[in-house]
């Protein structure tokens, strides 16, 4: 990362995240073509993919539905994968979808990995995992992929963490096992750290842990705050430095609760609840909006085709951060949306010895540094041509221009359209 204290990245993202989440409401969108629960979902090239799960009467399926946010429709044009499966897990790595594990039509727990290449529109089999797993978590981390948690074919809880060794082209076990057994947790990876909360260990549980993953795949586990209640088998979404934990089942049944863990604050808070309790739903973050697909409310034999969306989860604003009076520095961007080049205009009323102007993506990852140094009173303009620091073209999407002056921040939301 760039020259900032450890506190400042969290401060930037804290400015970008709303505090009044309770004022939002869930919007119902076009439904899935096939009702399902226990599916996996990812975002690839600006589209949502919903993969597998179980449909009516608990039948595992191999269908893939893709959502195009431009047309707000779902299609089933993507080639189905080979093995129908419920409670698999999926992640995007190196521009491809990796779908691993789950339970098939016969009830067998799988170790098979299938890989979708969008350039060819086809699926292929990858190297099998070392362990059969269902209800596990597959994440992209440490420039590879890793599998945590889950149940094996003998219904025993898996405490081994396995990762894919790119050099040897095979799965390997980490030397550090899980500190606490579980399946179907709320879990995600952020900046090479794995986070998990709740899940099922015979019954719903509440405990939380994080694992810092080293280059040799050793892990340092740290205990985190517990969930407000025992809860598992819900959906997880990362939005900036917040990990949203959506629905699931608690000690009494389906839950409508939505909470989030704030990484910088190391605290769990509630957000806007779902319209109804949902178990086994799947969810993603697309352009700062949370999409929740499928699940069931009363009976897994009659799952939902419902798709819900919560807007403004990141709450990006064009205004002042803490400690930066509006009369001291103002920033604006034009044209916005932009295609090609955007100009950032900065008006300064006092001399500034140490300023930084940088671009971040919607996850809070730095993309480019436009300026570091002194700013004199007056107007300055900076141009950004939609490239990262290596001069490579970036993808279309939402980006943030962040001006740091001492302890204060100015942010501008930028929409890049190719």
CSV table of C-alpha atoms in Angstrom, one decimal:
chain,number,residue,atom,x,y,z
A,1,UNK,CA,0.0,0.0,0.0
A,2,UNK,CA,1.0,3.6,0.0
A,3,UNK,CA,2.5,5.9,2.6
A,4,UNK,CA,-0.3,6.0,5.2
A,5,UNK,CA,-0.6,5.0,8.8
A,6,UNK,CA,-2.5,1.9,9.5
A,7,UNK,CA,-5.4,4.0,10.8
A,8,UNK,CA,-5.9,6.0,7.6
A,9,UNK,CA,-7.1,3.4,5.2
A,10,UNK,CA,-9.8,2.5,7.7
A,11,UNK,CA,-10.6,6.2,8.1
A,12,UNK,CA,-11.0,6.6,4.3
A,13,UNK,CA,-13.4,3.7,4.2
A,14,UNK,CA,-15.2,4.9,7.3
A,15,UNK,CA,-15.9,8.1,5.4
A,16,UNK,CA,-17.3,6.0,2.5
A,17,UNK,CA,-19.6,3.9,4.5
A,18,UNK,CA,-23.0,5.1,5.7
A,19,UNK,CA,-23.9,5.4,9.4
A,20,UNK,CA,-27.6,5.5,8.8
A,21,UNK,CA,-28.1,2.0,7.2
A,22,UNK,CA,-31.4,1.5,9.0
A,23,UNK,CA,-33.1,4.1,6.8
A,24,UNK,CA,-32.6,1.9,3.7
A,25,UNK,CA,-35.1,-0.6,2.4
A,26,UNK,CA,-34.9,-3.8,0.3
A,27,UNK,CA,-36.1,-3.7,-3.3
A,28,UNK,CA,-37.5,-6.7,-5.0
A,29,UNK,CA,-36.1,-7.3,-8.5
A,30,UNK,CA,-36.8,-9.7,-11.4
A,31,UNK,CA,-36.9,-13.3,-9.9
A,32,UNK,CA,-34.6,-16.1,-10.7
A,33,UNK,CA,-35.7,-18.5,-13.4
A,34,UNK,CA,-35.3,-21.5,-11.1
A,35,UNK,CA,-36.1,-21.2,-7.3
A,36,UNK,CA,-33.1,-22.5,-5.2
A,37,UNK,CA,-31.4,-22.5,-1.9
A,38,UNK,CA,-27.8,-23.5,-1.0
A,39,UNK,CA,-26.5,-22.0,-4.2
A,40,UNK,CA,-23.2,-20.2,-4.7
A,41,UNK,CA,-22.8,-16.8,-6.4
A,42,UNK,CA,-20.0,-14.6,-7.7
A,43,UNK,CA,-19.5,-11.4,-9.7
A,44,UNK,CA,-17.5,-11.7,-12.9
A,45,UNK,CA,-17.1,-9.0,-15.6
A,46,UNK,CA,-19.9,-6.9,-14.2
A,47,UNK,CA,-22.5,-9.7,-14.1
A,48,UNK,CA,-23.8,-11.8,-11.2
A,49,UNK,CA,-23.6,-15.6,-11.6
A,50,UNK,CA,-25.8,-17.9,-9.4
A,51,UNK,CA,-24.5,-21.5,-9.5
A,52,UNK,CA,-26.3,-24.7,-8.5
A,53,UNK,CA,-28.1,-25.2,-5.2
A,54,UNK,CA,-31.2,-27.3,-4.6
A,55,UNK,CA,-34.6,-26.5,-6.1
A,56,UNK,CA,-38.1,-27.9,-5.4
A,57,UNK,CA,-38.1,-31.1,-3.2
A,58,UNK,CA,-34.4,-30.5,-2.4
A,59,UNK,CA,-33.2,-31.6,-5.8
A,60,UNK,CA,-29.6,-30.5,-6.5
A,61,UNK,CA,-29.2,-28.7,-9.8
A,62,UNK,CA,-26.4,-27.7,-12.1
A,63,UNK,CA,-28.0,-24.6,-13.8
A,64,UNK,CA,-26.3,-21.3,-13.9
A,65,UNK,CA,-28.2,-18.0,-14.0
A,66,UNK,CA,-26.5,-14.7,-15.0
A,67,UNK,CA,-27.8,-11.3,-14.1
A,68,UNK,CA,-27.1,-8.3,-16.4
A,69,UNK,CA,-27.6,-5.1,-14.3
A,70,UNK,CA,-27.9,-3.0,-17.5
A,71,UNK,CA,-31.0,-4.9,-18.5
A,72,UNK,CA,-32.1,-6.0,-15.0
A,73,UNK,CA,-32.8,-9.5,-16.3
A,74,UNK,CA,-31.6,-13.1,-15.6
A,75,UNK,CA,-30.7,-15.5,-18.4
A,76,UNK,CA,-29.8,-19.2,-18.4
A,77,UNK,CA,-27.5,-19.0,-21.4
A,78,UNK,CA,-24.4,-19.9,-19.5
A,79,UNK,CA,-23.5,-23.6,-20.0
A,80,UNK,CA,-24.4,-25.7,-16.9
A,81,UNK,CA,-21.6,-27.3,-15.0
A,82,UNK,CA,-21.3,-31.1,-15.0
A,83,UNK,CA,-22.2,-32.2,-11.4
A,84,UNK,CA,-25.4,-31.0,-9.8
A,85,UNK,CA,-24.6,-29.8,-6.3
A,86,UNK,CA,-26.1,-28.1,-3.3
A,87,UNK,CA,-24.1,-26.2,-0.7
A,88,UNK,CA,-21.0,-25.8,-2.9
A,89,UNK,CA,-18.8,-22.7,-2.7
A,90,UNK,CA,-17.4,-20.5,-5.4
A,91,UNK,CA,-14.9,-17.7,-6.0
A,92,UNK,CA,-13.3,-15.8,-8.9
A,93,UNK,CA,-9.6,-16.2,-9.5
A,94,UNK,CA,-7.5,-15.2,-12.4
A,95,UNK,CA,-10.7,-14.2,-14.4
A,96,UNK,CA,-12.4,-17.5,-14.0
A,97,UNK,CA,-15.1,-19.0,-11.7
A,98,UNK,CA,-14.0,-21.8,-9.4
A,99,UNK,CA,-16.8,-24.0,-8.1
A,100,UNK,CA,-15.9,-26.5,-5.5
A,101,UNK,CA,-17.4,-29.2,-3.3
A,102,UNK,CA,-21.1,-29.5,-2.3
A,103,UNK,CA,-23.4,-32.5,-2.2
A,104,UNK,CA,-24.7,-34.3,-5.3
A,105,UNK,CA,-27.9,-36.1,-6.2
A,106,UNK,CA,-27.0,-39.3,-4.3
A,107,UNK,CA,-26.1,-37.4,-1.2
A,108,UNK,CA,-22.3,-37.9,-1.7
A,109,UNK,CA,-20.2,-35.0,-0.6
A,110,UNK,CA,-17.8,-33.8,-3.3
A,111,UNK,CA,-14.2,-32.9,-3.7
A,112,UNK,CA,-14.6,-32.0,-7.4
A,113,UNK,CA,-13.7,-28.6,-8.7
A,114,UNK,CA,-15.2,-27.2,-11.9
A,115,UNK,CA,-13.8,-24.1,-13.6
A,116,UNK,CA,-15.7,-21.7,-15.8
A,117,UNK,CA,-13.8,-19.7,-18.5
A,118,UNK,CA,-15.8,-16.8,-19.7
A,119,UNK,CA,-13.7,-16.4,-22.8
A,120,UNK,CA,-14.8,-19.8,-24.1
A,121,UNK,CA,-18.1,-20.0,-22.2
A,122,UNK,CA,-17.2,-23.6,-21.1
A,123,UNK,CA,-16.5,-25.5,-17.9
A,124,UNK,CA,-13.6,-27.8,-17.2
A,125,UNK,CA,-12.6,-29.9,-14.2
A,126,UNK,CA,-9.7,-28.7,-12.0
A,127,UNK,CA,-7.6,-30.6,-9.5
A,128,UNK,CA,-9.8,-32.2,-6.8
A,129,UNK,CA,-9.6,-30.8,-3.3
A,130,UNK,CA,-7.8,-33.0,-0.7
A,131,UNK,CA,-11.1,-33.3,1.3
A,132,UNK,CA,-14.7,-33.7,0.4
A,133,UNK,CA,-16.6,-30.6,1.7
A,134,UNK,CA,-20.1,-29.2,1.8
A,135,UNK,CA,-21.1,-26.0,3.5
A,136,UNK,CA,-17.6,-24.8,3.3
A,137,UNK,CA,-16.1,-21.5,2.2
A,138,UNK,CA,-13.9,-21.0,-0.9
A,139,UNK,CA,-12.1,-17.7,-1.1
A,140,UNK,CA,-9.5,-16.0,-3.2
A,141,UNK,CA,-6.6,-15.2,-0.9
A,142,UNK,CA,-2.8,-14.9,-1.1
A,143,UNK,CA,-2.9,-14.9,-4.9
A,144,UNK,CA,-4.5,-18.3,-4.8
A,145,UNK,CA,-7.7,-20.0,-3.5
A,146,UNK,CA,-8.3,-21.7,-0.2
A,147,UNK,CA,-11.1,-23.8,1.3
A,148,UNK,CA,-12.1,-23.4,5.0
A,149,UNK,CA,-14.7,-25.2,7.2
A,150,UNK,CA,-17.4,-27.6,6.0
A,151,UNK,CA,-18.6,-31.2,6.5
A,152,UNK,CA,-17.0,-34.2,4.9
A,153,UNK,CA,-18.5,-37.3,3.4
A,154,UNK,CA,-18.6,-39.0,6.8
A,155,UNK,CA,-20.5,-36.0,8.2
A,156,UNK,CA,-17.4,-35.0,10.3
A,157,UNK,CA,-16.5,-31.4,10.6
A,158,UNK,CA,-13.3,-30.5,8.7
A,159,UNK,CA,-10.7,-28.5,10.7
A,160,UNK,CA,-8.0,-28.6,7.9
A,161,UNK,CA,-7.6,-25.5,5.7
A,162,UNK,CA,-6.4,-26.4,2.2
A,163,UNK,CA,-5.0,-24.1,-0.5
A,164,UNK,CA,-4.2,-24.6,-4.1
A,165,UNK,CA,-0.4,-24.6,-4.7
A,166,UNK,CA,0.0,-22.9,-8.1
A,167,UNK,CA,3.6,-24.1,-8.6
A,168,UNK,CA,2.8,-27.7,-7.9
A,169,UNK,CA,-0.7,-27.6,-9.4
A,170,UNK,CA,-2.3,-29.4,-6.5
A,171,UNK,CA,-4.1,-28.8,-3.2
A,172,UNK,CA,-2.1,-28.7,0.0
A,173,UNK,CA,-3.0,-28.5,3.7
A,174,UNK,CA,-2.1,-25.5,5.8
A,175,UNK,CA,-0.1,-26.3,8.9
A,176,UNK,CA,-2.6,-24.3,10.9
A,177,UNK,CA,-6.0,-25.9,11.5
A,178,UNK,CA,-9.3,-24.1,12.3
A,179,UNK,CA,-9.5,-22.9,16.0
A,180,UNK,CA,-13.2,-23.8,16.0
A,181,UNK,CA,-15.2,-26.3,14.0
A,182,UNK,CA,-18.2,-25.3,11.9
A,183,UNK,CA,-20.0,-25.5,8.7
A,184,UNK,CA,-22.1,-22.9,6.8
A,185,UNK,CA,-20.5,-19.8,8.5
A,186,UNK,CA,-20.6,-16.2,7.5
A,187,UNK,CA,-17.1,-15.8,6.0
A,188,UNK,CA,-15.0,-13.8,3.5
A,189,UNK,CA,-11.5,-12.7,2.8
A,190,UNK,CA,-10.3,-9.1,2.9
A,191,UNK,CA,-6.7,-8.1,2.2
A,192,UNK,CA,-5.2,-11.6,2.8
A,193,UNK,CA,-7.1,-12.0,6.0
A,194,UNK,CA,-9.9,-14.6,6.4
A,195,UNK,CA,-12.9,-13.7,8.6
A,196,UNK,CA,-15.6,-16.1,9.8
A,197,UNK,CA,-18.6,-15.7,12.2
A,198,UNK,CA,-21.3,-18.1,13.4
A,199,UNK,CA,-22.3,-21.1,11.4
A,200,UNK,CA,-23.5,-24.5,12.4
A,201,UNK,CA,-21.8,-26.9,14.9
A,202,UNK,CA,-24.7,-29.3,15.5
A,203,UNK,CA,-26.7,-26.1,16.3
A,204,UNK,CA,-26.2,-22.4,15.3
A,205,UNK,CA,-23.2,-20.8,17.0
A,206,UNK,CA,-22.0,-17.2,17.3
A,207,UNK,CA,-18.2,-17.1,17.7
A,208,UNK,CA,-16.0,-15.1,15.3
A,209,UNK,CA,-12.4,-15.5,14.3
A,210,UNK,CA,-9.9,-14.0,11.8
A,211,UNK,CA,-6.9,-15.6,10.3
A,212,UNK,CA,-3.9,-13.6,8.9
A,213,UNK,CA,-2.5,-15.8,6.1
A,214,UNK,CA,1.3,-15.6,5.6
A,215,UNK,CA,3.1,-16.3,2.4
A,216,UNK,CA,3.9,-19.9,3.5
A,217,UNK,CA,0.2,-20.4,4.3
A,218,UNK,CA,0.8,-20.5,8.1
A,219,UNK,CA,-2.1,-18.7,9.8
A,220,UNK,CA,-2.4,-16.6,12.9
A,221,UNK,CA,-5.9,-16.8,14.3
A,222,UNK,CA,-7.5,-14.1,16.4
A,223,UNK,CA,-10.8,-14.2,18.2
A,224,UNK,CA,-13.3,-11.6,17.2
A,225,UNK,CA,-16.6,-10.4,18.7
A,226,UNK,CA,-19.5,-12.9,18.8
A,227,UNK,CA,-22.6,-12.3,16.7
A,228,UNK,CA,-25.5,-10.8,18.6
A,229,UNK,CA,-27.2,-14.3,18.4
A,230,UNK,CA,-26.3,-17.8,17.3
A,231,UNK,CA,-26.8,-17.8,13.6
A,232,UNK,CA,-25.6,-19.7,10.5
A,233,UNK,CA,-26.5,-20.8,6.9
A,234,UNK,CA,-27.0,-17.2,5.7
A,235,UNK,CA,-25.2,-15.1,3.0
A,236,UNK,CA,-22.1,-13.0,3.3
A,237,UNK,CA,-21.1,-9.9,1.3
A,238,UNK,CA,-18.1,-7.7,1.6
A,239,UNK,CA,-18.6,-3.9,1.1
A,240,UNK,CA,-15.5,-1.9,1.7
A,241,UNK,CA,-14.3,-2.7,5.2
A,242,UNK,CA,-17.6,-4.1,6.3
A,243,UNK,CA,-18.6,-7.8,6.1
A,244,UNK,CA,-22.4,-8.1,5.9
A,245,UNK,CA,-24.0,-11.2,7.4
A,246,UNK,CA,-27.5,-11.8,5.9
A,247,UNK,CA,-30.3,-14.0,7.2
A,248,UNK,CA,-29.7,-17.6,8.1
A,249,UNK,CA,-31.1,-19.7,10.8
A,250,UNK,CA,-30.9,-18.9,14.5
A,251,UNK,CA,-31.9,-21.0,17.6
A,252,UNK,CA,-35.6,-20.6,16.8
A,253,UNK,CA,-35.8,-20.7,13.0
A,254,UNK,CA,-35.3,-18.6,9.8
A,255,UNK,CA,-33.8,-15.1,10.6
A,256,UNK,CA,-34.4,-11.8,8.8
A,257,UNK,CA,-31.4,-10.2,10.7
A,258,UNK,CA,-28.7,-8.4,8.7
A,259,UNK,CA,-25.6,-7.3,10.6
A,260,UNK,CA,-22.2,-6.2,9.6
A,261,UNK,CA,-18.7,-6.5,11.1
A,262,UNK,CA,-16.7,-3.3,10.8
A,263,UNK,CA,-13.0,-4.3,10.4
A,264,UNK,CA,-11.6,-1.0,11.5
A,265,UNK,CA,-13.8,-0.7,14.5
A,266,UNK,CA,-13.7,-4.4,15.4
A,267,UNK,CA,-17.4,-4.3,16.1
A,268,UNK,CA,-20.7,-5.8,14.9
A,269,UNK,CA,-23.8,-3.7,14.2
A,270,UNK,CA,-27.2,-4.3,12.8
A,271,UNK,CA,-28.3,-3.1,9.3
A,272,UNK,CA,-31.7,-3.1,7.5
A,273,UNK,CA,-33.4,-6.5,8.1
A,274,UNK,CA,-34.7,-8.6,5.3
A,275,UNK,CA,-38.5,-8.5,4.6
A,276,UNK,CA,-38.7,-12.1,5.9
A,277,UNK,CA,-36.4,-14.8,7.3
A,278,UNK,CA,-34.2,-16.5,4.7
A,279,UNK,CA,-32.1,-19.6,5.1
A,280,UNK,CA,-29.6,-20.8,2.5
A,281,UNK,CA,-29.7,-17.6,0.4
A,282,UNK,CA,-26.7,-16.4,-1.5
A,283,UNK,CA,-25.5,-12.8,-2.0
A,284,UNK,CA,-23.0,-10.6,-3.8
A,285,UNK,CA,-21.9,-6.9,-3.9
A,286,UNK,CA,-22.3,-5.4,-7.4
A,287,UNK,CA,-21.4,-1.7,-7.7
A,288,UNK,CA,-21.9,-1.0,-4.1
A,289,UNK,CA,-25.3,-2.7,-3.9
A,290,UNK,CA,-26.1,-5.9,-2.1
A,291,UNK,CA,-28.1,-8.5,-4.1
A,292,UNK,CA,-29.6,-11.5,-2.2
A,293,UNK,CA,-30.9,-14.5,-4.2
A,294,UNK,CA,-33.0,-17.5,-3.3
A,295,UNK,CA,-33.1,-19.3,0.0
A,296,UNK,CA,-36.2,-20.6,1.9
A,297,UNK,CA,-38.3,-19.3,4.7
A,298,UNK,CA,-40.3,-22.2,6.0
A,299,UNK,CA,-39.6,-25.4,4.0
A,300,UNK,CA,-36.4,-26.2,2.0
A,301,UNK,CA,-38.6,-28.3,-0.4
A,302,UNK,CA,-40.2,-25.0,-1.5
A,303,UNK,CA,-37.3,-22.5,-2.0
A,304,UNK,CA,-37.7,-19.0,-3.2
A,305,UNK,CA,-36.9,-17.5,-6.6
A,306,UNK,CA,-36.8,-14.0,-5.0
A,307,UNK,CA,-34.1,-11.5,-5.7
A,308,UNK,CA,-33.7,-8.6,-3.3
A,309,UNK,CA,-31.4,-5.5,-3.5
A,310,UNK,CA,-30.2,-3.1,-0.9
A,311,UNK,CA,-28.9,0.2,-2.3
A,312,UNK,CA,-26.1,2.5,-1.0
A,313,UNK,CA,-24.3,-0.1,1.1
A,314,UNK,CA,-21.1,1.8,0.6
A,315,UNK,CA,-22.7,5.2,0.9
A,316,UNK,CA,-20.2,7.0,-1.2
A,317,UNK,CA,-20.5,10.7,-1.0
A,318,UNK,CA,-19.1,13.8,-2.6
A,319,UNK,CA,-18.3,15.9,0.4
A,320,UNK,CA,-16.1,16.4,3.5
A,321,UNK,CA,-14.4,13.8,5.6
A,322,UNK,CA,-13.6,14.4,9.3
A,323,UNK,CA,-11.3,17.3,10.2
A,324,UNK,CA,-11.4,19.0,6.8
A,325,UNK,CA,-13.5,22.2,6.8
A,326,UNK,CA,-15.3,22.8,3.6
A,327,UNK,CA,-13.7,26.2,3.1
A,328,UNK,CA,-10.2,24.7,3.3
A,329,UNK,CA,-10.3,22.4,0.3
A,330,UNK,CA,-13.0,21.5,-2.2
A,331,UNK,CA,-12.8,18.8,-5.0
A,332,UNK,CA,-15.0,18.0,-7.9
A,333,UNK,CA,-14.7,15.8,-11.0
A,334,UNK,CA,-15.8,16.2,-14.6
A,335,UNK,CA,-17.1,14.7,-16.8
A,336,UNK,CA,-18.7,12.2,-14.5
A,337,UNK,CA,-19.5,9.5,-15.7
A,338,UNK,CA,-16.4,9.5,-17.9
A,339,UNK,CA,-15.0,7.6,-20.8
A,340,UNK,CA,-11.4,8.2,-21.4
A,341,UNK,CA,-10.3,10.8,-19.0
A,342,UNK,CA,-11.7,12.5,-15.9
A,343,UNK,CA,-10.5,15.9,-14.5
A,344,UNK,CA,-10.3,16.5,-10.8
A,345,UNK,CA,-10.5,20.1,-9.8
A,346,UNK,CA,-9.1,21.0,-6.3
A,347,UNK,CA,-9.6,24.4,-4.8
A,348,UNK,CA,-7.3,25.2,-1.8
A,349,UNK,CA,-7.6,28.2,0.4
A,350,UNK,CA,-4.5,27.7,2.5
A,351,UNK,CA,-1.0,26.2,1.8
A,352,UNK,CA,-0.7,22.5,2.3
A,353,UNK,CA,2.7,20.9,2.8
A,354,UNK,CA,1.7,17.2,2.5
A,355,UNK,CA,-1.3,16.3,0.3
A,356,UNK,CA,-2.1,13.0,-1.4
A,357,UNK,CA,-4.6,12.4,-4.2
A,358,UNK,CA,-5.4,8.8,-5.0
A,359,UNK,CA,-7.9,6.6,-6.7
A,360,UNK,CA,-9.5,3.6,-5.0
A,361,UNK,CA,-11.9,0.9,-6.2
A,362,UNK,CA,-15.2,0.1,-4.6
A,363,UNK,CA,-13.4,-2.5,-2.2
A,364,UNK,CA,-11.1,0.2,-0.9
A,365,UNK,CA,-8.1,-1.1,-2.8
A,366,UNK,CA,-5.8,1.6,-4.1
A,367,UNK,CA,-5.7,1.8,-8.0
A,368,UNK,CA,-3.5,4.9,-8.7
A,369,UNK,CA,-1.7,7.8,-7.0
A,370,UNK,CA,-2.2,11.0,-8.9
A,371,UNK,CA,-0.3,13.5,-6.7
A,372,UNK,CA,1.8,13.6,-3.6
A,373,UNK,CA,3.3,16.8,-2.3
A,374,UNK,CA,2.7,20.5,-1.6
A,375,UNK,CA,-0.4,22.4,-2.7
A,376,UNK,CA,-0.5,26.2,-2.8
A,377,UNK,CA,-3.6,28.3,-2.5
A,378,UNK,CA,-5.7,28.4,-5.6
A,379,UNK,CA,-7.0,25.9,-8.1
A,380,UNK,CA,-5.2,22.8,-9.4
A,381,UNK,CA,-6.5,20.3,-11.9
A,382,UNK,CA,-5.4,16.6,-12.1
A,383,UNK,CA,-6.3,14.2,-14.9
A,384,UNK,CA,-6.8,10.4,-14.6
A,385,UNK,CA,-7.1,8.3,-17.8
A,386,UNK,CA,-8.6,5.2,-16.2
A,387,UNK,CA,-5.3,3.4,-15.7
A,388,UNK,CA,-3.7,1.8,-12.7
A,389,UNK,CA,-0.1,2.5,-11.5
A,390,UNK,CA,1.3,0.0,-14.1
A,391,UNK,CA,-0.4,1.9,-16.9
A,392,UNK,CA,-2.9,-0.8,-17.5
A,393,UNK,CA,-6.5,0.0,-18.4
A,394,UNK,CA,-9.0,-0.6,-15.5
A,395,UNK,CA,-12.4,-2.2,-15.8
A,396,UNK,CA,-15.6,-0.2,-16.0
A,397,UNK,CA,-17.2,0.5,-12.6
A,398,UNK,CA,-17.3,2.8,-9.6
A,399,UNK,CA,-14.1,4.4,-8.3
A,400,UNK,CA,-13.3,6.9,-5.5
A,401,UNK,CA,-11.0,9.9,-5.8
A,402,UNK,CA,-9.7,10.6,-2.3
A,403,UNK,CA,-7.8,13.7,-1.3
A,404,UNK,CA,-6.0,13.6,2.0
A,405,UNK,CA,-4.8,16.7,3.7
A,406,UNK,CA,-3.5,16.1,7.1
A,407,UNK,CA,-6.3,14.3,9.1
A,408,UNK,CA,-9.0,15.3,6.7
A,409,UNK,CA,-10.4,13.7,3.6
A,410,UNK,CA,-12.3,14.8,0.5
A,411,UNK,CA,-13.9,12.1,-1.7
A,412,UNK,CA,-15.6,12.1,-5.1
A,413,UNK,CA,-17.5,9.2,-6.6
A,414,UNK,CA,-16.4,8.5,-10.2
A,415,UNK,CA,-18.2,6.3,-12.7
A,416,UNK,CA,-16.0,4.9,-15.4
A,417,UNK,CA,-17.8,3.6,-18.5
A,418,UNK,CA,-15.9,2.1,-21.4
